[in-house]
Every structure is written in C-alpha cells, then in structure tokens.
Amino acid sequence: MLACVVAVTLFLPRQARFRYEYEKGQIWMNKDLISPYSFGIQKTYSEIQKDREEVLKSVLPVYKNDTKVPAAEYESFAAGFDIRWKNAQEPEERKEIYKQTGLNILKEVFERGVIAYSKKFQRNSSQYNFTLLTDNVARTLNTLDVFTYDEALDFAKKQVDSNKDIKNKEWLNDVLEDHIKQNYIYDERLTDKLEQSALNNLSTTRGMVQKGELIVANGTIVTPEVYQKLESLRKAYEKDANILGERKQVFLGQLLLVALVVILLMVFLYLFRKDIFQDDRKISLILLIITGMLIVLSWAIRLKIPSLYYIPYCIVPIIIRILFDTRLALNIHLLVVMVAGFFVPNSFEFAFLQVTSGMVAIYSIKNLIRREQFLTSALMILTNYLIAFLGISLIRNGALDKVEWINFVPFIFSVLLSLLAYPLIYAFERLFGITSEVTLMEITNTNSRLLRELSYNAPGTFQHSLQVANLAEAAIFKIGGNALMVRAGALYHDIGKMEKPQYFIENQNKGVNPHDFLSYEESAKIIISHVTKGAEIAKKNHLPDMIIDFIRTHHGTTRLDYFYQSFLKNFPEKIVDENVFRYPGPIPSSKETGVLMLADSVEAASRSLKEPDAQSINNLVDRIVSYKLEQGQLKDSNITLKDLETIKSIFKSMLMGIYHVRIDYKV
C-alpha cells in the first residue's frame, strides 16, 4: 500500500489545481468571480489557427535569381551552335542570323525569369506574389510577371515563328528548348525560416483582464467569451502557483488524496471481500494495476499528448472484472477515475465519460462465456463514448453542425487499446497464480487432454460429470454465483476415478463387481481415495486451486453408508472405526462447491431409480438435500433455505426431463 501511494504520487505532475469547474452554456453557480490579478485573455484554438493562416498568407515565398544559369546557357548555346548548324540545312551566310536570333530569345526569357510553381502557395488562386532575391536585393513580383517552363517554351516558339528571317523554325525551336532552364529557384529553407519567425511573433492573447475586474457573476451564463476568460485565469493560476514554489504543498495534497483512495479500497476489501484482503498476491496485483494506470496517465500528461482520451481507461475495470468480480471492478474504476480527475482538464466531463464507459465495460462481460464477448464489449464501450461525446458536444455548442468529430478519434484508439486486456489477463494469471474466467472457459473444453482421458478410461464417470455439470450450472445460475466455475469444477470433480474406474458402478458394464472380492474396509478405502487421487492428478496437470477445491469438497465429510452399514450388519461383534468409512473433507465453503455436492449426490442417486417418476424424483431430491443439511455439510457454504428450495426445484425439473417423466396435471 505504501509503495503504491508513494509511486503514484511521485509520478503525478506537480501542478496546482484551479478550484472551479465550468462549461460553456452552463450557469455559473459559484460566487461572483473577481480577477485576483491582471492577465491576458488567451485566444481559442480556432482563433489561433485563423491568425496562423493570416500570418502565413502574409509571408511571401522566396525565390533566388540564379544568375549563373543564364550565363551558362548563353555560353552553351554559342558553343554548341556551330556543331549543330550542319543539321540546319541552311546556307552558311544565314548562320549568324539564326545564332543571334536564338541568343536574343534566350535573353528575353531569362530576363523575365523562369520559375516552378509551389502548390503550397496556390491557396486561393493559381497565381501568387513572391519575393525575388537578386544579389541580396529583394523585390516583389507576381507569377504573372514571369514564365513557367512551358510558358517559356511557348514564348520562344512564337518568337521564332514570327521571325521571317528564320526558315527552318523547327530546328531552332529544338535548339532553344535544350537551353531554357529555371533561373528563379524556390528557397524553401529561407521561406520556412521567415514563416517560423512570423509565427513566433504571433500573439496568443487578445486583450487583458485587469485586477479587480468582474469575470463572471453568480447565476449568469458562461458564454464563449466568459469561458475563454476563465480558461485564461486557470492557466495563469496554475503557472503562477508553480513559479511561486508551492510544489511541496501540492505534493502533500496529492499524497493525502492517493492515500485516502488506497485506504478506502482496503476498507472495501476488508468489509466485503475478506478472501482478497487476506491474500497478499491478490492485493499486490490490484495495487499494481492501479499504480500502472495512474503512472500511464502521469506520463501522458508530462508528454503533453494531443488528447488524454487516447489512454485505455476501461482496461482496468475489464481486467479486475475478469480476474475478480463486478463490485470490485466498479469500485476500483471509480477510485482511479476520481484520482485522475484532479489532474486532467474538464474533470467533470472526463469523469462522466470514463465512469459510464467503465460501467458499460463491466456490465457487458458480467457472464463471460465466449471470447468474442471482448469484441462485443469493445463495441459497446465505443457506442457509449459516441453517445456521451455527442451529448456533451451538443450541450457545449448547441448545434449538431458544430460538433468537432475529429476529437472523437482518440476514443476509437482508446477502445482498440483496451483489447490489450486479454494478453494482460494471461500474464497476470501466470505471475500471480489467479484463475480468470478466460482460463475456466479453456479448461471446460471437453476436448482438453485430461477430459479426453477421463472419457476413454472412465466413460461412465465422464457422462456422470457432464450431467452433474448441467445440474449444478443451472442451479447456481438461478441462485446467483459463478456458473462457469461450477461447470469447470463439475467436469473435473471425479477425475480421481481414472485410476481404478472398474471399482465405480457407473463404469461396470461386464456384470462383475470387483468389490465382491474385497473387504468392506478395502472397498471404502478405494472409493474414498478417488478424492485424494483426483487432487493429485489436478495438481500434476496444473489445474487451478479453485478446481482442486471442488474435487476435495464434493463429498465433504460424509460417510459411505452402504459399506458402513454392511460392515455393522455382518460383523456386529467388531469395533468399527467410523473414520475408515468417512471422506476426509473439507466440507464446501462456498455456494459453488455446495451446489456441486448436491448435484453430484442427486445425479448419482437418480441412477438407482428403477422406475423414475415424478413422485420418486421428488422424494429422492428432498431426501438427499435433507441428509446433507442434517450432516452439517452445507453450514459453511453460504446457501440459504430459500436457495435450497430453488435448487431442489431445478434438480427435480431437470431430472424429470432427463428421464422423460410425464407429469400428470389435475384439473
């Protein structure tokens, strides 16, 4: 507990907490708020984005005039002209005319300039202004004042076509095309630098609130303008609190809050779940999960991730629900959300979203019987987030078209990350020796190795176990309990009979009873040994402890009356040790183990009914339940008399169905 409190408190961000909660469109229920000092009114996100766009529009892209390009192309044109002239098929005396015409056209093109457009600056129009640097001298131009590469080619072609002295126009156009290059080069680095400098000078405030000025009066509506003032005051307050050196007091406050939460959790466990309170492994696991989630939250706040809703808060109630129970999962989730609410913005909104989603997560896996329920649960959590998000957005903005759907994306990622609960549950099971319902689902698969061995070696026992599982599961579901646990316990409760299956009547199909050749004491010893043998087999095959409890308690400390009475009848002169004919126990200590004991006895006894009818089944069930009560076998099982009536009713109904008993209805 101490380690949990200290670890969580150390990782939490040291920031003072603004005392007021507020929402746009809501009534200010607190006293009149007077500004304690002067502060700037922070611009909203949309205002800052609008200002950024305006600033970026004011920054012109920078192009550099590369004077080396024209000089190089003039020289290249002149040098290569003589070589290419022989392909012109023109008289030698016209050579100089062609050459001079080409140079003049190139000079016109390069003097006007050739650029490549940047799509980044074609926001509202294909044309835009830009700054041209020529030897560090800047001037402003428009893209209409210069050529693009294609425009330069068209210009050169028109000039050639309009010149009557040029006969072989195609040849000269080909030569010019090779020498038209871009000489106004976009300087991205310098443009970005100018943009960043302009953005750095962008003001994040709009106006001031003076000390002593009324910010909001009691009973008035929190308008968007007032809301922004409150947000600005909150940020100024939290910043000033950190500067003024109150971090130690903040740490102390956080320590008290976290300690209170952990103590409340321990009180809950002591009052309602003493089995967990007395188990250090389970308490360590619970505190580890709580610590881990709050440290992840602290880490996210420190990193200033875009939205704290990316964190999968619902993973905590899912894990606790699967490993423990619904009440504990809800209790822990509420405590974790309450602690987190002190460190996140809009804490009421945060708490509402997370509490409702956690409740949906817990309710959606109340009875985990299929793996696909994890996906169903994730979909239901996402639906809850969607409804809550939409409701809060409508309250805040008052219009559906103003809902910022992009803000819902973090919730989708959060739900997807909550599916990590499945591998985490497996890891926690292995590390802390806890059995989840996921493991119970796996071991109730009748194709598992141990159950296959039981069906091959002791088919009668296997069929008996299936019938017991059906009876016990139906009964525990009706009176309230873990039906999956009961089913698993019922399927494995008689695995000890695999050692000597022929000594148990349900596996005897050859008409030979090996007990006919044994003494009553030896027979009782073999029958009783299936309990201890079963526990040994279960441990060897790494079955959970809760399943071993079903094996050890399904006969409690009852007596093998058949062999005991037979011994008394045949050897009246001998002193009998009753413990030889009594199961070692212990007796059932939960509803689940108690129901299994009753189901096992009822199902086994029902096989001895020669002509089962409604009356005989009624008498059988009543007699067996009464016998278990008289023997004190159910005193620790938490089963009430009302539960017993329900159990008997279900057993009778199901046995009549098994034996196809017709009920006579009297009119």
XYZ file of C-alpha atoms in Angstrom:
667
model
C 0.000 0.000 0.000
C 2.768 2.402 0.926
C 4.712 1.617 -2.241
C 1.588 2.224 -4.335
C 0.843 5.595 -2.694
C 4.435 6.825 -2.979
C 4.925 5.620 -6.566
C 1.697 7.200 -7.829
C 2.319 10.485 -6.004
C 5.911 10.747 -7.251
C 4.850 10.308 -10.866
C 1.869 12.666 -10.787
C 2.562 16.139 -12.282
C 3.232 18.841 -9.691
C 0.631 21.415 -10.632
C -1.796 23.417 -8.568
C -5.452 22.723 -9.212
C -7.859 25.504 -10.207
C -10.771 25.334 -7.793
C -13.657 25.962 -10.215
C -15.356 23.676 -12.712
C -17.162 25.268 -15.636
C -18.640 24.558 -19.059
C -19.800 26.749 -21.912
C -23.542 27.296 -21.859
C -23.890 26.366 -18.167
C -24.963 28.655 -15.310
C -22.173 29.905 -13.025
C -23.268 28.517 -9.651
C -20.321 29.880 -7.648
C -19.989 33.311 -6.085
C -19.056 36.320 -8.219
C -15.540 35.772 -9.561
C -13.293 38.825 -9.335
C -9.910 38.719 -11.057
C -7.159 38.442 -8.377
C -4.586 39.933 -10.771
C -4.226 41.160 -14.333
C -3.822 38.531 -17.045
C -4.060 38.219 -20.806
C -7.088 36.577 -22.410
C -5.900 33.527 -24.290
C -7.121 33.082 -27.831
C -9.124 29.988 -28.636
C -7.663 27.232 -30.752
C -9.760 28.295 -33.747
C -8.681 31.924 -33.312
C -5.028 30.931 -33.179
C -5.444 28.758 -36.256
C -7.123 31.630 -38.102
C -4.306 34.001 -37.100
C -1.740 31.440 -38.211
C -3.393 31.230 -41.601
C -3.381 35.011 -41.929
C 0.266 35.229 -40.890
C 1.262 32.509 -43.330
C -0.592 34.335 -46.103
C 1.413 37.463 -45.341
C 4.725 35.648 -45.748
C 5.696 35.527 -49.441
C 7.679 32.618 -50.826
C 11.295 33.492 -51.533
C 12.914 32.766 -54.911
C 16.584 33.361 -55.647
C 17.694 34.695 -59.018
C 20.406 32.295 -60.091
C 22.431 34.498 -62.465
C 24.778 31.629 -63.266
C 22.064 29.754 -65.166
C 21.598 32.360 -67.991
C 25.367 32.872 -68.381
C 25.967 29.151 -68.598
C 23.169 28.669 -71.132
C 24.361 31.574 -73.318
C 27.820 30.079 -73.430
C 26.496 26.565 -74.012
C 24.212 27.815 -76.819
C 27.082 29.615 -78.576
C 29.494 26.705 -78.150
C 27.136 24.068 -79.454
C 25.563 26.119 -82.197
C 28.379 25.592 -84.706
C 28.279 21.821 -84.226
C 24.518 21.594 -84.632
C 24.366 24.089 -87.588
C 25.260 21.432 -90.194
C 21.911 19.771 -89.402
C 20.009 23.007 -90.082
C 20.263 22.532 -93.883
C 20.567 26.299 -94.355
C 23.179 28.384 -96.289
C 26.284 29.335 -94.308
C 25.632 33.065 -94.743
C 22.400 32.707 -92.657
C 24.203 31.108 -89.735
C 24.794 34.371 -87.857
C 21.135 35.410 -88.207
C 19.977 32.154 -86.591
C 22.561 32.412 -83.850
C 21.764 35.989 -82.914
C 18.025 35.368 -83.019
C 18.391 32.411 -80.614
C 20.529 34.413 -78.171
C 18.093 37.301 -78.163
C 15.179 34.984 -77.412
C 17.101 33.325 -74.553
C 17.966 36.757 -73.132
C 14.312 37.793 -73.178
C 13.275 34.570 -71.452
C 15.912 34.743 -68.700
C 15.431 38.478 -68.132
C 11.761 37.892 -67.452
C 12.596 34.752 -65.462
C 11.589 31.101 -65.371
C 10.116 29.583 -62.193
C 8.357 26.442 -60.993
C 5.077 26.969 -59.099
C 4.773 25.817 -55.491
C 1.364 24.263 -54.763
C 1.736 25.295 -51.137
C 1.108 28.947 -52.101
C -1.646 28.356 -54.621
C -4.256 28.557 -51.851
C -6.937 30.739 -53.380
C -5.580 31.203 -56.885
C -3.123 29.612 -59.240
C -1.157 32.899 -59.239
C 0.592 34.367 -56.204
C 3.091 37.025 -55.189
C 6.657 36.128 -54.300
C 9.899 37.766 -53.225
C 12.787 37.625 -55.679
C 16.327 37.937 -54.319
C 18.951 39.119 -56.776
C 22.364 39.577 -55.124
C 20.562 40.058 -51.754
C 18.317 42.757 -53.209
C 14.646 41.865 -52.828
C 11.713 42.860 -54.973
C 8.128 41.632 -55.057
C 6.756 40.001 -58.183
C 3.706 38.032 -59.208
C 3.840 34.740 -61.017
C 2.049 36.504 -63.889
C 5.239 38.577 -64.397
C 7.412 35.528 -65.089
C 7.441 32.368 -67.169
C 6.896 28.816 -66.176
C 8.980 26.344 -68.167
C 6.087 25.550 -70.525
C 5.257 29.235 -70.940
C 8.897 29.973 -71.759
C 8.869 27.296 -74.464
C 5.663 28.721 -75.944
C 7.119 32.235 -75.900
C 10.313 31.079 -77.659
C 8.273 29.181 -80.268
C 6.095 32.225 -81.029
C 9.154 34.428 -81.364
C 10.738 32.013 -83.807
C 7.505 31.540 -85.745
C 7.004 35.305 -86.126
C 10.550 35.893 -87.439
C 10.500 35.907 -91.262
C 14.280 35.509 -91.457
C 14.087 32.057 -89.875
C 13.155 29.433 -92.421
C 13.930 26.220 -90.503
C 11.855 27.112 -87.459
C 11.602 23.560 -86.129
C 15.378 23.205 -85.916
C 15.847 26.452 -83.976
C 12.978 25.584 -81.611
C 14.670 22.252 -80.804
C 17.966 24.035 -80.102
C 16.332 26.645 -77.858
C 14.382 24.005 -75.921
C 17.646 22.454 -74.763
C 18.803 25.759 -73.227
C 15.683 27.054 -71.483
C 16.127 26.361 -67.761
C 14.636 27.585 -64.483
C 16.637 30.540 -63.185
C 14.301 31.689 -60.351
C 14.831 28.955 -57.727
C 12.432 28.486 -54.790
C 14.342 28.797 -51.473
C 12.345 26.534 -49.160
C 14.711 26.870 -46.196
C 14.620 30.662 -46.170
C 10.829 30.709 -46.711
C 10.284 28.296 -43.787
C 12.561 30.427 -41.638
C 10.524 33.557 -42.405
C 7.262 31.684 -41.706
C 8.549 30.367 -38.382
C 9.759 33.802 -37.375
C 6.344 35.270 -38.160
C 4.576 32.502 -36.221
C 6.857 33.019 -33.236
C 5.795 36.638 -33.102
C 2.131 35.661 -33.248
C 0.300 36.820 -30.138
C -1.655 34.135 -28.239
C -3.712 36.665 -26.318
C -6.409 39.158 -27.242
C -6.885 41.853 -24.661
C -6.426 41.899 -20.881
C -8.482 41.354 -17.763
C -7.483 43.880 -15.119
C -7.080 43.134 -11.428
C -10.393 43.579 -9.602
C -12.447 43.221 -12.779
C -15.606 41.063 -12.609
C -15.093 37.956 -14.727
C -18.441 36.233 -14.173
C -21.340 36.861 -11.809
C -23.298 34.249 -9.895
C -26.299 32.928 -11.823
C -25.147 34.138 -15.242
C -24.484 32.006 -18.295
C -20.905 31.035 -19.113
C -20.723 32.474 -22.628
C -17.861 31.617 -25.002
C -16.258 34.969 -24.126
C -16.523 34.326 -20.369
C -15.385 30.735 -20.856
C -12.187 31.955 -22.529
C -11.527 34.357 -19.668
C -11.964 31.509 -17.161
C -9.618 29.287 -19.165
C -7.044 32.078 -19.244
C -7.348 32.618 -15.480
C -6.951 28.883 -14.848
C -3.746 28.688 -16.907
C -2.344 31.829 -15.301
C -3.184 30.497 -11.827
C -1.549 27.097 -12.396
C 1.530 28.729 -13.938
C 1.899 31.236 -11.090
C 1.422 28.504 -8.470
C 4.367 26.580 -9.922
C 6.547 29.690 -10.089
C 5.770 30.704 -6.514
C 7.282 27.459 -5.188
C 4.195 25.627 -3.861
C 5.250 22.244 -5.285
C 5.849 20.732 -1.835
C 2.338 21.633 -0.718
C 0.954 20.258 -3.980
C 2.882 17.024 -3.381
C 1.446 16.778 0.134
C -2.083 17.279 -1.186
C -1.604 14.589 -3.824
C -0.141 12.233 -1.219
C -3.202 12.664 1.004
C -5.638 12.088 -1.859
C -3.918 8.959 -3.176
C -3.520 7.580 0.347
C -7.229 8.154 1.012
C -8.176 6.278 -2.159
C -5.977 3.292 -1.297
C -7.300 3.198 2.278
C -10.901 3.267 1.034
C -10.088 0.366 -1.272
C -8.630 -1.619 1.628
C -11.710 -0.891 3.755
C -13.931 -2.139 0.930
C -11.912 -5.353 0.667
C -11.968 -5.864 4.429
C -15.735 -5.402 4.662
C -16.871 -7.184 1.504
C -14.018 -9.332 0.144
C -12.000 -10.673 3.067
C -10.737 -13.503 0.886
C -8.868 -10.933 -1.219
C -7.894 -8.787 1.779
C -6.137 -11.764 3.342
C -4.327 -12.716 0.128
C -1.141 -10.686 -0.408
C -0.806 -11.838 -4.012
C -4.230 -10.549 -4.979
C -3.803 -7.240 -3.145
C -0.411 -6.783 -4.822
C -1.982 -7.389 -8.228
C -4.801 -4.892 -7.615
C -2.399 -2.197 -6.406
C -0.077 -2.887 -9.341
C -2.931 -2.342 -11.820
C -3.985 0.897 -10.102
C -0.403 2.161 -9.941
C 0.235 1.257 -13.567
C -2.818 3.111 -14.874
C -2.128 6.279 -12.869
C 1.548 6.264 -13.905
C 0.495 5.947 -17.553
C -1.815 8.931 -17.035
C 1.018 10.938 -15.446
C 3.354 10.012 -18.288
C 0.764 11.145 -20.845
C 0.298 14.487 -19.070
C 4.054 15.078 -18.953
C 4.436 14.263 -22.655
C 1.506 16.556 -23.448
C -0.093 14.116 -25.853
C -2.814 15.691 -28.050
C -5.638 14.083 -26.047
C -5.692 12.174 -22.761
C -8.575 10.126 -24.147
C -6.070 8.021 -26.104
C -5.385 6.208 -22.808
C -7.454 2.984 -22.453
C -9.000 3.667 -19.033
C -11.530 0.842 -19.479
C -8.735 -1.712 -19.419
C -8.693 -1.515 -15.590
C -12.341 -2.477 -14.954
C -12.127 -5.183 -17.628
C -9.077 -6.820 -16.032
C -10.452 -6.551 -12.486
C -13.846 -7.890 -13.587
C -12.322 -10.924 -15.317
C -9.879 -11.702 -12.505
C -12.188 -10.884 -9.578
C -15.794 -9.661 -9.664
C -18.172 -6.898 -10.757
C -18.397 -4.980 -7.466
C -14.642 -4.780 -7.031
C -14.148 -3.743 -10.673
C -16.651 -0.886 -10.366
C -15.237 0.231 -7.010
C -11.651 0.353 -8.293
C -12.648 2.066 -11.533
C -14.476 4.820 -9.631
C -11.479 5.394 -7.344
C -8.991 5.524 -10.248
C -11.174 7.958 -12.222
C -11.623 10.189 -9.164
C -7.845 10.436 -8.681
C -7.305 11.091 -12.393
C -9.972 13.807 -12.310
C -7.682 16.032 -10.226
C -5.048 16.171 -12.962
C -6.954 16.334 -16.242
C -8.715 19.295 -17.840
C -12.520 19.370 -17.779
C -12.527 16.857 -14.956
C -16.322 16.502 -14.720
C -16.577 15.736 -18.430
C -13.665 13.310 -18.081
C -15.228 11.584 -15.075
C -18.621 11.260 -16.769
C -17.122 9.726 -19.923
C -14.878 7.283 -18.061
C -17.315 6.229 -15.335
C -20.118 5.471 -17.796
C -17.757 3.651 -20.162
C -16.284 1.647 -17.295
C -19.766 0.639 -16.178
C -20.586 -0.491 -19.729
C -17.326 -2.466 -19.850
C -18.167 -4.248 -16.592
C -21.808 -4.941 -17.431
C -21.001 -6.221 -20.926
C -18.841 -9.041 -19.541
C -20.943 -9.869 -16.481
C -21.028 -13.507 -17.575
C -18.034 -14.293 -19.747
C -18.730 -17.469 -21.682
C -17.251 -16.672 -25.107
C -14.041 -14.954 -26.205
C -15.903 -12.841 -28.751
C -17.522 -11.046 -25.827
C -14.338 -8.961 -25.650
C -15.101 -7.582 -29.122
C -18.754 -7.063 -28.235
C -17.685 -5.248 -25.085
C -15.314 -3.020 -27.082
C -18.135 -2.116 -29.484
C -20.472 -1.281 -26.587
C -17.801 0.886 -24.932
C -17.273 2.743 -28.217
C -21.037 3.258 -28.552
C -21.173 4.695 -25.027
C -18.291 7.057 -25.821
C -20.077 8.156 -29.002
C -23.375 8.905 -27.231
C -21.661 10.721 -24.345
C -19.374 12.666 -26.697
C -22.306 13.740 -28.860
C -24.381 14.743 -25.823
C -21.567 16.823 -24.293
C -20.810 18.460 -27.661
C -24.463 19.441 -28.156
C -24.658 20.904 -24.636
C -21.462 22.838 -25.217
C -22.027 24.064 -28.781
C -25.810 23.960 -29.136
C -25.680 22.792 -32.752
C -25.026 19.471 -34.450
C -23.048 21.080 -37.286
C -20.563 22.480 -34.747
C -19.613 19.065 -33.347
C -15.870 18.541 -33.885
C -15.854 14.901 -34.928
C -12.066 14.856 -35.217
C -11.993 14.959 -31.392
C -13.712 11.563 -31.297
C -10.716 9.803 -32.904
C -8.843 9.367 -29.557
C -11.797 7.388 -28.180
C -11.527 4.907 -31.072
C -7.836 4.336 -30.321
C -8.630 4.002 -26.605
C -11.178 1.252 -27.264
C -8.781 -0.593 -29.576
C -6.045 -0.427 -26.922
C -8.480 -1.795 -24.328
C -8.297 -5.125 -26.189
C -4.804 -5.442 -24.675
C -6.671 -6.597 -21.575
C -6.735 -10.127 -22.996
C -2.928 -10.731 -23.063
C -2.522 -8.785 -19.808
C -5.027 -11.063 -18.072
C -3.000 -14.084 -19.193
C 0.229 -12.501 -17.894
C -1.308 -11.591 -14.520
C -2.720 -15.099 -14.145
C 0.702 -16.633 -14.601
C 2.545 -14.096 -12.431
C 0.079 -14.040 -9.522
C -1.469 -17.501 -9.688
C -5.017 -16.241 -10.245
C -7.630 -18.008 -12.331
C -9.784 -15.922 -14.645
C -12.972 -16.829 -16.436
C -10.949 -16.993 -19.648
C -8.950 -19.896 -18.189
C -12.142 -21.530 -16.947
C -13.547 -21.377 -20.490
C -10.430 -23.107 -21.772
C -10.453 -25.937 -19.254
C -14.188 -26.633 -19.712
C -13.473 -27.632 -23.297
C -14.261 -31.367 -23.315
C -11.526 -31.864 -25.920
C -8.859 -30.945 -23.376
C -6.357 -33.727 -22.738
C -7.456 -34.558 -19.185
C -11.157 -34.759 -20.010
C -10.418 -36.898 -23.080
C -8.518 -39.322 -20.847
C -11.480 -39.402 -18.463
C -13.904 -40.154 -21.321
C -11.691 -43.005 -22.595
C -10.724 -44.577 -19.256
C -13.956 -43.987 -17.330
C -16.763 -43.262 -19.833
C -19.492 -43.760 -17.230
C -17.833 -41.249 -14.895
C -17.432 -38.807 -17.780
C -21.149 -38.985 -18.585
C -21.964 -38.597 -14.889
C -19.719 -35.489 -14.745
C -21.490 -33.946 -17.735
C -24.887 -34.456 -16.119
C -23.644 -33.052 -12.807
C -22.231 -30.033 -14.650
C -25.602 -29.331 -16.252
C -27.496 -29.655 -12.975
C -25.037 -27.569 -10.941
C -24.672 -24.876 -13.580
C -28.437 -24.378 -13.886
C -28.856 -24.213 -10.104
C -26.009 -21.768 -9.406
C -27.124 -19.524 -12.251
C -30.572 -19.282 -10.659
C -29.465 -18.579 -7.078
C -26.549 -16.340 -8.077
C -22.961 -17.491 -8.393
C -20.185 -18.244 -10.838
C -21.769 -20.683 -13.281
C -18.583 -21.106 -15.313
C -16.588 -22.037 -12.215
C -19.217 -24.592 -11.178
C -19.212 -26.172 -14.622
C -15.422 -26.477 -14.598
C -15.448 -27.951 -11.083
C -18.179 -30.445 -12.028
C -16.321 -31.680 -15.115
C -13.189 -32.443 -13.078
C -14.613 -33.397 -9.680
C -14.333 -37.173 -10.299
C -11.066 -37.358 -12.310
C -9.592 -39.425 -9.465
C -11.745 -42.337 -10.663
C -9.470 -42.728 -13.714
C -7.016 -44.632 -11.507
C -9.405 -47.560 -10.858
C -12.531 -46.935 -12.958
C -13.879 -50.506 -12.643
C -14.437 -50.050 -8.888
C -17.142 -47.436 -9.551
C -20.585 -48.666 -10.535
C -21.113 -46.266 -13.451
C -18.129 -47.869 -15.247
C -19.076 -51.510 -14.572
C -20.537 -52.969 -17.751
C -19.436 -56.641 -17.608
C -21.625 -57.747 -14.732
C -18.600 -58.257 -12.463
C -18.222 -56.157 -9.336
C -14.621 -56.204 -8.012
C -15.893 -55.169 -4.575
C -17.304 -58.677 -4.194
C -13.722 -59.868 -3.648
C -12.709 -57.160 -1.143
C -13.414 -56.434 2.488
C -15.712 -53.553 3.321
C -12.782 -51.538 4.665
C -10.763 -52.061 1.473
C -13.718 -51.123 -0.708
C -14.319 -47.960 1.311
C -10.634 -47.052 1.075
C -10.657 -47.369 -2.742
C -13.857 -45.356 -3.111
C -12.643 -42.596 -0.762
C -9.210 -42.468 -2.428
C -10.680 -41.040 -5.641
C -10.857 -37.675 -3.871
C -7.175 -37.531 -2.922
C -6.151 -39.125 -6.238
C -8.211 -36.522 -8.067
C -6.490 -33.665 -6.221
C -3.086 -35.163 -7.064
C -3.958 -35.508 -10.763
C -5.276 -31.938 -10.829
C -2.083 -30.562 -9.270
C 0.073 -32.587 -11.624
C -1.815 -31.171 -14.602
C -1.645 -27.605 -13.234
C -5.379 -27.153 -12.784
C -6.332 -24.031 -10.783
C -6.649 -24.268 -7.000
C -10.356 -23.444 -7.192
C -10.947 -26.589 -9.271
C -8.983 -28.652 -6.745
C -11.308 -27.266 -4.048
C -14.287 -28.763 -5.893
C -12.519 -32.137 -6.032
C -11.682 -32.124 -2.329
C -15.096 -30.926 -1.110
C -17.623 -32.622 -3.380
C -18.192 -35.371 -0.774
C -17.351 -33.210 2.240
C -17.036 -35.390 5.345
C -19.973 -37.646 4.550
C -19.953 -41.359 5.348
C -20.039 -44.267 2.915
C -23.225 -45.659 4.419
C -23.516 -48.716 2.154
C -20.191 -50.204 3.218
C -20.512 -48.907 6.785
C -23.944 -50.456 7.328
C -22.855 -53.661 5.599
C -19.893 -53.930 7.973
C -22.125 -53.407 11.030
C -24.613 -55.980 9.763
C -22.042 -58.671 9.004
C -19.623 -58.031 11.873
C -21.732 -56.866 14.835
C -19.158 -58.130 17.314
C -16.309 -55.952 15.905
C -15.496 -52.411 16.977
C -15.738 -50.195 13.919
C -13.639 -47.087 13.250
C -16.142 -44.793 11.571
C -13.357 -42.634 10.074
C -12.429 -45.559 7.821
C -15.790 -45.136 6.100
C -15.820 -41.310 6.069
C -14.462 -38.919 3.409
C -11.614 -36.697 4.665
C -13.282 -33.414 3.623
C -13.216 -30.457 3.978
C -16.861 -29.512 3.643
C -17.932 -26.983 0.955
C -17.065 -23.369 1.795
C -18.911 -21.539 -0.985
C -22.219 -21.592 -2.826
C -20.491 -23.080 -5.839
C -18.911 -26.046 -4.037
C -22.110 -26.613 -2.026
C -24.267 -26.764 -5.156
C -21.833 -29.191 -6.775
C -22.017 -31.523 -3.753
C -25.815 -31.595 -4.003
C -25.828 -32.049 -7.780
C -23.289 -34.883 -7.561
C -25.282 -36.774 -4.910
C -28.636 -36.257 -6.627
C -27.403 -37.311 -10.073
C -25.642 -40.435 -8.729
C -28.652 -41.470 -6.640
C -31.082 -40.915 -9.516
C -29.341 -43.693 -11.461
C -30.524 -46.197 -8.840
C -34.208 -45.406 -9.506
C -35.709 -48.460 -11.204
C -38.844 -46.737 -12.464
C -38.289 -42.985 -12.150
C -41.461 -40.934 -11.928
C -42.352 -37.514 -10.595
C -43.001 -38.748 -7.058
C -39.847 -40.841 -6.749
C -37.685 -37.992 -8.111
C -39.306 -35.517 -5.720
C -38.693 -37.822 -2.756
C -35.116 -38.534 -3.836
C -34.101 -34.876 -4.141
C -35.802 -33.912 -0.869
C -34.182 -36.813 0.989
C -30.650 -36.100 -0.245
C -30.805 -32.349 0.463
C -32.205 -33.015 3.946
C -29.472 -35.577 4.625
C -26.718 -33.087 3.659
C -28.267 -30.491 5.960
C -28.523 -32.930 8.864
C -24.890 -33.943 8.387
C -23.795 -30.266 8.543
C -22.239 -30.428 5.109
C -23.656 -27.065 3.963
C -23.108 -24.953 7.061
C -20.113 -23.083 5.555
C -21.474 -22.812 2.027
C -23.497 -19.580 2.310
C -26.552 -21.307 0.830
C -29.831 -20.073 2.335
C -33.001 -22.118 2.845
C -34.595 -20.122 0.037
C -31.667 -21.069 -2.203
C -32.168 -24.733 -1.279
C -35.808 -24.623 -2.344
C -34.768 -23.112 -5.677
C -32.022 -25.722 -6.114
C -34.395 -28.595 -5.367
C -36.957 -27.249 -7.819
C -34.367 -27.031 -10.603
C -32.953 -30.504 -9.870
C -36.426 -32.060 -9.932
C -37.367 -30.344 -13.172
C -34.133 -31.287 -14.936
C -34.157 -34.915 -13.722
C -37.705 -35.348 -14.958
C -36.546 -34.053 -18.324
C -33.571 -36.423 -18.353
C -35.737 -39.463 -17.551
C -38.637 -38.293 -19.764
C -41.070 -38.291 -16.875
C -44.611 -37.209 -17.763
C -46.300 -35.021 -15.179
C -49.979 -35.733 -14.503
C -51.917 -32.495 -14.403
C -55.062 -32.489 -12.277
C -57.896 -30.276 -13.409
